[in-house]
PDB file of C-alpha atoms in Angstrom:
ATOM      1  CA  MET A 492      10.039 -25.385 -32.690  1.00 46.00           C
ATOM      2  CA  GLN A 493       8.329 -22.150 -33.297  1.00 56.00           C
ATOM      3  CA  ASP A 494       7.475 -20.140 -30.362  1.00 62.00           C
ATOM      4  CA  ARG A 495       3.997 -20.107 -29.279  1.00 78.00           C
ATOM      5  CA  GLU A 496       2.596 -16.858 -28.763  1.00 83.00           C
ATOM      6  CA  LEU A 497       1.348 -15.958 -24.918  1.00 85.00           C
ATOM      7  CA  PRO A 498      -1.833 -15.153 -24.359  1.00 88.00           C
ATOM      8  CA  PRO A 499      -2.486 -11.611 -22.817  1.00 89.00           C
ATOM      9  CA  GLN A 500      -1.456 -11.515 -19.742  1.00 92.00           C
ATOM     10  CA  PRO A 501      -2.894  -8.810 -17.000  1.00 94.00           C
ATOM     11  CA  ARG A 502      -1.467  -5.137 -16.280  1.00 94.00           C
ATOM     12  CA  PHE A 503      -1.773  -3.374 -13.380  1.00 96.00           C
ATOM     13  CA  ASP A 504       0.801  -0.955 -14.006  1.00 97.00           C
ATOM     14  CA  LEU A 505      -0.916   2.907 -13.651  1.00 98.00           C
ATOM     15  CA  THR A 506       1.478   4.998 -15.444  1.00 98.00           C
ATOM     16  CA  GLY A 507      -0.382   7.966 -17.364  1.00 96.00           C
ATOM     17  CA  GLN A 508      -3.571   7.246 -15.170  1.00 98.00           C
ATOM     18  CA  VAL A 509      -4.490  10.343 -13.291  1.00 98.00           C
ATOM     19  CA  ALA A 510      -6.046   9.627  -9.617  1.00 98.00           C
ATOM     20  CA  LEU A 511      -8.642  11.489  -7.107  1.00 98.00           C
ATOM     21  CA  VAL A 512      -8.353  10.564  -3.727  1.00 98.00           C
ATOM     22  CA  THR A 513     -10.844  11.826  -1.475  1.00 98.00           C
ATOM     23  CA  GLY A 514     -10.064  12.134   2.778  1.00 97.00           C
ATOM     24  CA  ALA A 515      -6.312  11.794   1.190  1.00 97.00           C
ATOM     25  CA  ALA A 516      -4.692  13.821   4.298  1.00 95.00           C
ATOM     26  CA  ARG A 517      -3.913  10.796   6.222  1.00 94.00           C
ATOM     27  CA  GLY A 518      -5.033   6.806   7.114  1.00 95.00           C
ATOM     28  CA  LEU A 519      -6.288   5.058   4.792  1.00 97.00           C
ATOM     29  CA  GLY A 520      -6.582   7.893   2.037  1.00 97.00           C
ATOM     30  CA  ALA A 521      -3.018   8.317   2.563  1.00 97.00           C
ATOM     31  CA  ALA A 522      -2.362   4.929   1.762  1.00 98.00           C
ATOM     32  CA  CYS A 523      -4.288   4.645  -1.261  1.00 98.00           C
ATOM     33  CA  ALA A 524      -2.762   7.576  -2.579  1.00 98.00           C
ATOM     34  CA  VAL A 525       0.544   6.471  -2.312  1.00 98.00           C
ATOM     35  CA  ALA A 526      -0.271   3.020  -3.439  1.00 98.00           C
ATOM     36  CA  LEU A 527      -1.948   4.637  -6.383  1.00 98.00           C
ATOM     37  CA  ALA A 528       1.298   6.885  -7.395  1.00 98.00           C
ATOM     38  CA  GLN A 529       3.639   3.795  -6.471  1.00 98.00           C
ATOM     39  CA  ALA A 530       1.445   2.127  -9.292  1.00 98.00           C
ATOM     40  CA  GLY A 531       2.314   4.723 -11.831  1.00 98.00           C
ATOM     41  CA  ALA A 532      -0.532   7.650 -11.597  1.00 98.00           C
ATOM     42  CA  ASP A 533      -0.545  11.271 -10.356  1.00 98.00           C
ATOM     43  CA  VAL A 534      -2.321  11.577  -7.778  1.00 98.00           C
ATOM     44  CA  VAL A 535      -5.280  14.594  -7.083  1.00 98.00           C
ATOM     45  CA  LEU A 536      -5.745  14.456  -3.024  1.00 98.00           C
ATOM     46  CA  GLY A 537      -8.838  15.573  -1.822  1.00 98.00           C
ATOM     47  CA  LEU A 538      -8.431  17.496   1.531  1.00 97.00           C
ATOM     48  CA  ARG A 539     -10.939  18.580   4.118  1.00 95.00           C
ATOM     49  CA  ASP A 540      -8.478  21.105   5.181  1.00 92.00           C
ATOM     50  CA  ALA A 541      -5.855  21.465   2.642  1.00 89.00           C
ATOM     51  CA  GLY A 542      -4.280  24.989   3.875  1.00 83.00           C
ATOM     52  CA  ARG A 543      -2.958  22.886   7.068  1.00 84.00           C
ATOM     53  CA  ASP A 544      -2.073  19.816   5.255  1.00 81.00           C
ATOM     54  CA  ASP A 545      -1.717  18.277   2.197  1.00 85.00           C
ATOM     55  CA  GLY A 546      -1.339  15.182   2.862  1.00 86.00           C
ATOM     56  CA  PRO A 547       1.255  12.261   1.139  1.00 96.00           C
ATOM     57  CA  ALA A 548       2.030  15.118  -1.429  1.00 97.00           C
ATOM     58  CA  SER A 549       5.791  14.707  -0.914  1.00 97.00           C
ATOM     59  CA  ALA A 550       5.568  11.317  -0.336  1.00 97.00           C
ATOM     60  CA  ILE A 551       4.348  10.837  -4.226  1.00 98.00           C
ATOM     61  CA  ARG A 552       6.430  13.516  -5.661  1.00 98.00           C
ATOM     62  CA  ALA A 553       9.432  11.657  -4.689  1.00 98.00           C
ATOM     63  CA  LEU A 554       8.050   8.573  -6.107  1.00 98.00           C
ATOM     64  CA  GLY A 555       8.040  10.663  -9.940  1.00 98.00           C
ATOM     65  CA  ARG A 556       4.905  10.937  -9.497  1.00 98.00           C
ATOM     66  CA  ARG A 557       3.341  14.464  -9.895  1.00 98.00           C
ATOM     67  CA  ALA A 558       0.563  15.606  -6.863  1.00 98.00           C
ATOM     68  CA  LEU A 559      -2.134  18.083  -6.266  1.00 98.00           C
ATOM     69  CA  PRO A 560      -3.504  19.175  -3.097  1.00 97.00           C
ATOM     70  CA  LEU A 561      -7.158  20.371  -3.152  1.00 98.00           C
ATOM     71  CA  GLN A 562      -9.706  22.031  -0.888  1.00 97.00           C
ATOM     72  CA  MET A 563     -12.428  19.396  -1.181  1.00 97.00           C
ATOM     73  CA  ASP A 564     -14.737  18.583   2.003  1.00 97.00           C
ATOM     74  CA  ILE A 565     -17.266  16.581   0.384  1.00 98.00           C
ATOM     75  CA  THR A 566     -20.280  17.646   2.578  1.00 98.00           C
ATOM     76  CA  ARG A 567     -19.825  21.046   0.638  1.00 98.00           C
ATOM     77  CA  ALA A 568     -21.077  21.240  -3.071  1.00 97.00           C
ATOM     78  CA  GLU A 569     -19.210  23.924  -4.499  1.00 98.00           C
ATOM     79  CA  GLU A 570     -15.540  22.708  -3.113  1.00 98.00           C
ATOM     80  CA  ILE A 571     -16.305  19.056  -4.614  1.00 98.00           C
ATOM     81  CA  SER A 572     -17.383  21.179  -7.591  1.00 98.00           C
ATOM     82  CA  ARG A 573     -14.206  23.352  -7.601  1.00 98.00           C
ATOM     83  CA  ALA A 574     -11.912  20.591  -6.866  1.00 98.00           C
ATOM     84  CA  VAL A 575     -12.842  18.641  -9.908  1.00 98.00           C
ATOM     85  CA  ALA A 576     -12.526  21.295 -12.162  1.00 98.00           C
ATOM     86  CA  GLU A 577      -9.042  22.053 -11.011  1.00 98.00           C
ATOM     87  CA  ALA A 578      -8.232  18.610 -11.457  1.00 98.00           C
ATOM     88  CA  GLU A 579      -9.696  18.674 -14.397  1.00 98.00           C
ATOM     89  CA  ARG A 580      -7.936  21.511 -16.140  1.00 98.00           C
ATOM     90  CA  ALA A 581      -4.079  20.639 -13.831  1.00 98.00           C
ATOM     91  CA  PHE A 582      -3.773  17.384 -15.701  1.00 98.00           C
ATOM     92  CA  GLY A 583      -6.789  17.159 -18.345  1.00 98.00           C
ATOM     93  CA  ARG A 584      -8.540  14.253 -17.374  1.00 98.00           C
ATOM     94  CA  ILE A 585      -8.965  11.993 -14.301  1.00 98.00           C
ATOM     95  CA  ASP A 586      -8.723   8.262 -14.878  1.00 98.00           C
ATOM     96  CA  ILE A 587      -9.453   6.788 -10.953  1.00 99.00           C
ATOM     97  CA  LEU A 588     -11.912   8.636  -8.315  1.00 99.00           C
ATOM     98  CA  VAL A 589     -11.307   6.330  -4.746  1.00 98.00           C
ATOM     99  CA  ASN A 590     -14.055   7.287  -2.169  1.00 98.00           C
ATOM    100  CA  ASN A 591     -12.401   7.358   0.473  1.00 98.00           C
ATOM    101  CA  ALA A 592     -13.927  10.024   3.012  1.00 96.00           C
ATOM    102  CA  GLY A 593     -15.843   8.762   5.767  1.00 96.00           C
ATOM    103  CA  ILE A 594     -17.101   8.781   9.599  1.00 95.00           C
ATOM    104  CA  GLY A 595     -18.007   6.672  11.845  1.00 91.00           C
ATOM    105  CA  PRO A 596     -18.483   7.771  15.351  1.00 90.00           C
ATOM    106  CA  PRO A 597     -20.084   4.907  17.682  1.00 92.00           C
ATOM    107  CA  ASN A 598     -23.606   6.290  19.296  1.00 94.00           C
ATOM    108  CA  PRO A 599     -26.004   4.144  20.825  1.00 96.00           C
ATOM    109  CA  ALA A 600     -28.727   4.135  18.327  1.00 97.00           C
ATOM    110  CA  GLU A 601     -31.713   5.743  21.327  1.00 98.00           C
ATOM    111  CA  LYS A 602     -29.036   8.350  21.423  1.00 97.00           C
ATOM    112  CA  VAL A 603     -28.507   9.493  18.094  1.00 97.00           C
ATOM    113  CA  THR A 604     -29.875  12.704  17.561  1.00 97.00           C
ATOM    114  CA  GLU A 605     -30.952  14.300  14.181  1.00 97.00           C
ATOM    115  CA  ALA A 606     -27.588  16.365  13.724  1.00 97.00           C
ATOM    116  CA  ASP A 607     -25.655  13.533  14.522  1.00 96.00           C
ATOM    117  CA  PHE A 608     -27.517  11.329  11.909  1.00 97.00           C
ATOM    118  CA  ASP A 609     -27.637  14.247   9.157  1.00 98.00           C
ATOM    119  CA  HIS A 610     -23.663  14.239   9.597  1.00 97.00           C
ATOM    120  CA  THR A 611     -23.082  10.879   8.897  1.00 97.00           C
ATOM    121  CA  VAL A 612     -24.915  10.685   5.697  1.00 98.00           C
ATOM    122  CA  ALA A 613     -24.067  13.596   4.455  1.00 98.00           C
ATOM    123  CA  VAL A 614     -20.414  12.485   4.710  1.00 98.00           C
ATOM    124  CA  ASN A 615     -20.835   8.966   3.994  1.00 98.00           C
ATOM    125  CA  LEU A 616     -23.675   9.232   1.469  1.00 98.00           C
ATOM    126  CA  LYS A 617     -24.568  12.600   0.141  1.00 98.00           C
ATOM    127  CA  GLY A 618     -21.111  13.493  -0.354  1.00 98.00           C
ATOM    128  CA  THR A 619     -19.299  10.458  -1.669  1.00 98.00           C
ATOM    129  CA  PHE A 620     -22.982  10.324  -4.213  1.00 98.00           C
ATOM    130  CA  PHE A 621     -21.913  13.841  -5.098  1.00 98.00           C
ATOM    131  CA  VAL A 622     -17.949  13.219  -5.706  1.00 98.00           C
ATOM    132  CA  SER A 623     -18.910  10.428  -8.231  1.00 98.00           C
ATOM    133  CA  GLN A 624     -21.472  12.765  -9.947  1.00 98.00           C
ATOM    134  CA  ALA A 625     -18.928  15.477 -10.417  1.00 98.00           C
ATOM    135  CA  VAL A 626     -16.292  12.980 -11.264  1.00 98.00           C
ATOM    136  CA  GLY A 627     -18.454  10.518 -13.021  1.00 98.00           C
ATOM    137  CA  ARG A 628     -19.321  13.841 -15.692  1.00 98.00           C
ATOM    138  CA  VAL A 629     -15.875  14.060 -16.352  1.00 98.00           C
ATOM    139  CA  MET A 630     -15.568  10.182 -17.316  1.00 98.00           C
ATOM    140  CA  LEU A 631     -18.804  10.321 -19.122  1.00 98.00           C
ATOM    141  CA  ARG A 632     -16.912  12.861 -21.322  1.00 98.00           C
ATOM    142  CA  GLN A 633     -13.683  10.360 -22.018  1.00 97.00           C
ATOM    143  CA  ARG A 634     -15.724   6.973 -21.979  1.00 98.00           C
ATOM    144  CA  SER A 635     -13.505   5.777 -19.474  1.00 98.00           C
ATOM    145  CA  GLY A 636     -12.767   5.540 -16.239  1.00 98.00           C
ATOM    146  CA  LYS A 637     -12.679   3.679 -12.650  1.00 98.00           C
ATOM    147  CA  ILE A 638     -14.192   4.188  -9.406  1.00 99.00           C
ATOM    148  CA  VAL A 639     -13.608   2.488  -6.154  1.00 98.00           C
ATOM    149  CA  ILE A 640     -15.883   3.065  -3.173  1.00 98.00           C
ATOM    150  CA  LEU A 641     -14.403   3.033   0.665  1.00 98.00           C
ATOM    151  CA  SER A 642     -17.254   0.747   2.305  1.00 98.00           C
ATOM    152  CA  SER A 643     -17.099  -1.613   5.259  1.00 97.00           C
ATOM    153  CA  GLN A 644     -17.368  -5.054   6.807  1.00 96.00           C
ATOM    154  CA  ALA A 645     -20.284  -2.572   8.776  1.00 96.00           C
ATOM    155  CA  GLY A 646     -22.192  -2.801   5.303  1.00 97.00           C
ATOM    156  CA  PHE A 647     -22.420  -6.161   5.850  1.00 97.00           C
ATOM    157  CA  VAL A 648     -23.308  -6.805   9.676  1.00 96.00           C
ATOM    158  CA  ALA A 649     -24.412  -5.447  12.199  1.00 96.00           C
ATOM    159  CA  LEU A 650     -22.375  -3.873  14.891  1.00 94.00           C
ATOM    160  CA  PRO A 651     -23.370  -2.144  18.173  1.00 94.00           C
ATOM    161  CA  THR A 652     -23.529   0.947  18.836  1.00 95.00           C
ATOM    162  CA  GLU A 653     -23.163   1.800  14.860  1.00 95.00           C
ATOM    163  CA  SER A 654     -26.386   1.383  13.104  1.00 97.00           C
ATOM    164  CA  VAL A 655     -26.288   4.834  11.204  1.00 97.00           C
ATOM    165  CA  TYR A 656     -22.643   3.988   9.722  1.00 97.00           C
ATOM    166  CA  CYS A 657     -23.589   0.520   9.173  1.00 98.00           C
ATOM    167  CA  MET A 658     -26.679   2.188   7.663  1.00 98.00           C
ATOM    168  CA  THR A 659     -24.644   4.021   5.113  1.00 98.00           C
ATOM    169  CA  LYS A 660     -21.623   1.809   4.169  1.00 98.00           C
ATOM    170  CA  ALA A 661     -24.216  -0.695   3.551  1.00 98.00           C
ATOM    171  CA  GLY A 662     -26.074   2.346   1.328  1.00 98.00           C
ATOM    172  CA  LEU A 663     -22.794   2.525  -0.575  1.00 98.00           C
ATOM    173  CA  VAL A 664     -22.833  -1.206  -1.963  1.00 98.00           C
ATOM    174  CA  HIS A 665     -25.536  -0.732  -3.426  1.00 98.00           C
ATOM    175  CA  LEU A 666     -24.572   2.490  -4.606  1.00 98.00           C
ATOM    176  CA  THR A 667     -21.658   0.550  -6.235  1.00 98.00           C
ATOM    177  CA  ARG A 668     -24.443  -1.572  -7.830  1.00 98.00           C
ATOM    178  CA  CYS A 669     -26.409   1.424  -9.095  1.00 98.00           C
ATOM    179  CA  LEU A 670     -23.637   3.274 -10.564  1.00 98.00           C
ATOM    180  CA  ALA A 671     -22.106   0.034 -12.547  1.00 98.00           C
ATOM    181  CA  VAL A 672     -25.019  -0.578 -14.408  1.00 98.00           C
ATOM    182  CA  GLU A 673     -25.806   3.079 -15.516  1.00 98.00           C
ATOM    183  CA  TRP A 674     -22.135   3.830 -16.050  1.00 98.00           C
ATOM    184  CA  GLY A 675     -20.944   0.657 -17.440  1.00 98.00           C
ATOM    185  CA  PRO A 676     -22.249   1.224 -21.038  1.00 98.00           C
ATOM    186  CA  HIS A 677     -19.935   4.312 -20.886  1.00 98.00           C
ATOM    187  CA  GLY A 678     -17.063   2.683 -20.180  1.00 98.00           C
ATOM    188  CA  ILE A 679     -16.858   3.172 -16.505  1.00 98.00           C
ATOM    189  CA  ASN A 680     -16.145   0.308 -14.121  1.00 98.00           C
ATOM    190  CA  VAL A 681     -17.515   1.270 -10.215  1.00 99.00           C
ATOM    191  CA  ASN A 682     -16.393  -1.025  -7.646  1.00 98.00           C
ATOM    192  CA  GLY A 683     -16.077  -1.117  -3.978  1.00 98.00           C
ATOM    193  CA  VAL A 684     -13.686  -2.534  -0.343  1.00 98.00           C
ATOM    194  CA  ALA A 685     -15.289  -3.342   2.389  1.00 98.00           C
ATOM    195  CA  PRO A 686     -12.468  -3.727   5.311  1.00 97.00           C
ATOM    196  CA  THR A 687     -12.534  -4.977   8.780  1.00 95.00           C
ATOM    197  CA  PHE A 688     -10.715  -2.701  11.324  1.00 92.00           C
ATOM    198  CA  ILE A 689      -7.786  -1.786   9.982  1.00 95.00           C
ATOM    199  CA  ARG A 690      -4.910  -0.094  12.420  1.00 94.00           C
ATOM    200  CA  THR A 691      -4.448   3.450  11.312  1.00 91.00           C
ATOM    201  CA  PRO A 692      -4.108   6.836  13.186  1.00 88.00           C
ATOM    202  CA  GLY A 693      -7.540   7.299  13.798  1.00 85.00           C
ATOM    203  CA  THR A 694      -8.093   3.538  15.099  1.00 88.00           C
ATOM    204  CA  ALA A 695      -4.849   3.076  17.542  1.00 88.00           C
ATOM    205  CA  LYS A 696      -7.230   4.183  20.708  1.00 89.00           C
ATOM    206  CA  TRP A 697      -8.990   0.839  20.121  1.00 88.00           C
ATOM    207  CA  LEU A 698      -6.585  -1.191  19.264  1.00 90.00           C
ATOM    208  CA  GLU A 699      -4.728  -0.146  22.902  1.00 92.00           C
ATOM    209  CA  ASP A 700      -8.291  -1.378  24.355  1.00 92.00           C
ATOM    210  CA  ASP A 701      -7.215  -5.203  25.291  1.00 93.00           C
ATOM    211  CA  ALA A 702     -10.491  -6.094  25.976  1.00 94.00           C
ATOM    212  CA  PHE A 703     -11.790  -4.320  22.057  1.00 92.00           C
ATOM    213  CA  ARG A 704      -8.696  -5.659  20.362  1.00 93.00           C
ATOM    214  CA  ASN A 705      -9.344  -9.694  21.742  1.00 94.00           C
ATOM    215  CA  ASP A 706     -12.868  -9.480  21.631  1.00 93.00           C
ATOM    216  CA  LEU A 707     -12.387  -8.164  17.388  1.00 93.00           C
ATOM    217  CA  LEU A 708      -9.272 -10.476  17.029  1.00 94.00           C
ATOM    218  CA  SER A 709     -11.821 -13.753  17.992  1.00 95.00           C
ATOM    219  CA  ARG A 710     -14.151 -12.616  15.132  1.00 95.00           C
ATOM    220  CA  ILE A 711     -11.612 -12.778  12.593  1.00 96.00           C
ATOM    221  CA  PRO A 712     -10.696 -16.232  11.333  1.00 97.00           C
ATOM    222  CA  LEU A 713      -7.356 -15.271  10.390  1.00 97.00           C
ATOM    223  CA  GLY A 714      -6.788 -14.251  13.096  1.00 95.00           C
ATOM    224  CA  ARG A 715      -5.281 -10.804  12.564  1.00 94.00           C
ATOM    225  CA  VAL A 716      -6.372  -6.355  12.493  1.00 93.00           C
ATOM    226  CA  GLY A 717      -5.915  -5.338   8.724  1.00 95.00           C
ATOM    227  CA  GLU A 718      -3.136  -3.233   8.022  1.00 96.00           C
ATOM    228  CA  PRO A 719      -3.743  -0.327   5.423  1.00 97.00           C
ATOM    229  CA  VAL A 720      -1.551  -2.609   2.512  1.00 97.00           C
ATOM    230  CA  ASP A 721      -4.198  -5.165   3.007  1.00 97.00           C
ATOM    231  CA  VAL A 722      -6.484  -2.690   1.522  1.00 98.00           C
ATOM    232  CA  THR A 723      -4.316  -0.636  -0.904  1.00 98.00           C
ATOM    233  CA  GLY A 724      -3.530  -3.611  -2.749  1.00 97.00           C
ATOM    234  CA  ALA A 725      -7.322  -4.412  -3.570  1.00 98.00           C
ATOM    235  CA  VAL A 726      -7.892  -0.831  -4.635  1.00 98.00           C
ATOM    236  CA  VAL A 727      -5.261  -0.983  -7.009  1.00 98.00           C
ATOM    237  CA  PHE A 728      -6.367  -4.006  -8.640  1.00 98.00           C
ATOM    238  CA  LEU A 729      -9.513  -3.045  -8.829  1.00 98.00           C
ATOM    239  CA  ALA A 730      -8.747   0.967 -11.031  1.00 98.00           C
ATOM    240  CA  SER A 731      -5.761  -1.205 -13.131  1.00 98.00           C
ATOM    241  CA  PRO A 732      -6.459  -3.088 -16.432  1.00 98.00           C
ATOM    242  CA  ALA A 733      -5.919  -5.957 -14.334  1.00 98.00           C
ATOM    243  CA  ALA A 734      -9.971  -5.284 -13.088  1.00 98.00           C
ATOM    244  CA  SER A 735     -11.388  -4.191 -16.477  1.00 98.00           C
ATOM    245  CA  LEU A 736     -14.529  -7.042 -16.663  1.00 98.00           C
ATOM    246  CA  ILE A 737     -15.156  -6.635 -13.026  1.00 98.00           C
ATOM    247  CA  THR A 738     -17.768  -3.914 -12.060  1.00 98.00           C
ATOM    248  CA  GLY A 739     -20.401  -3.512  -9.515  1.00 98.00           C
ATOM    249  CA  ALA A 740     -18.836  -5.532  -6.923  1.00 98.00           C
ATOM    250  CA  THR A 741     -17.428  -5.005  -3.558  1.00 98.00           C
ATOM    251  CA  LEU A 742     -14.588  -6.969  -2.431  1.00 98.00           C
ATOM    252  CA  LEU A 743     -14.738  -7.619   1.396  1.00 98.00           C
ATOM    253  CA  ILE A 744     -11.260  -7.465   3.174  1.00 98.00           C
ATOM    254  CA  ASP A 745     -12.184  -8.126   6.361  1.00 97.00           C
ATOM    255  CA  GLY A 746      -9.585 -11.310   7.291  1.00 97.00           C
ATOM    256  CA  GLY A 747     -12.890 -13.813   7.075  1.00 97.00           C
ATOM    257  CA  PHE A 748     -15.223 -11.312   9.972  1.00 96.00           C
ATOM    258  CA  THR A 749     -18.225 -11.833   7.622  1.00 96.00           C
ATOM    259  CA  ALA A 750     -17.911 -15.100   6.785  1.00 95.00           C
ATOM    260  CA  ARG A 751     -18.656 -16.896  10.063  1.00 88.00           C
TER     261      ARG A 751
END
């Protein structure tokens, strides 16, 4: 009996790819950087303070991949331009961008100052846009690339004391669509992930509060707090060839929080 040729199978391997991750020093950014390296990518680490911390560079190198820590405070246009140019010089290309850097200080709407508002918008919206623009220019020359923007379930639901954060994360969902439509004809996929509350060093103080944790868990049908690996799997998927026909989408990773 003659063997039948198997149909094409999905590929999740990123060998030979170069990824840039913003906010890569710790938390979800560091976890995404290591996950991309585990999938085969070399990784550029965008760091707000590269002089103090090289992020997960040693873990990436231990996997046999190249790591390049760079100074990249995304509220500073000159640092964005310099870091992207240095990454392209070092590796010759940038295939994947993970826009992870973001902030979300809680504050009742009536107490938000103009400085509070401007800082959150500068990081979450303005910074993400101009990082996307700088890397997008590289990808446009290549006529290929994958961009993953980290939004939040807060971009889909209203959370008390998080009005500015929710607004910026909702803006990122629509920015994802806009860039996908504009850059799709040039071979660039732009997608997002929108996690629920994820267990990281930055969220530890909230999860140690029994009242907060119990209230959070009561809103999540799957009944557990998210772990970094719940997010990194989706990021690697969206950066991989397996997601080549997906663009303009934001994948909710919320345990069912927004389905209620």
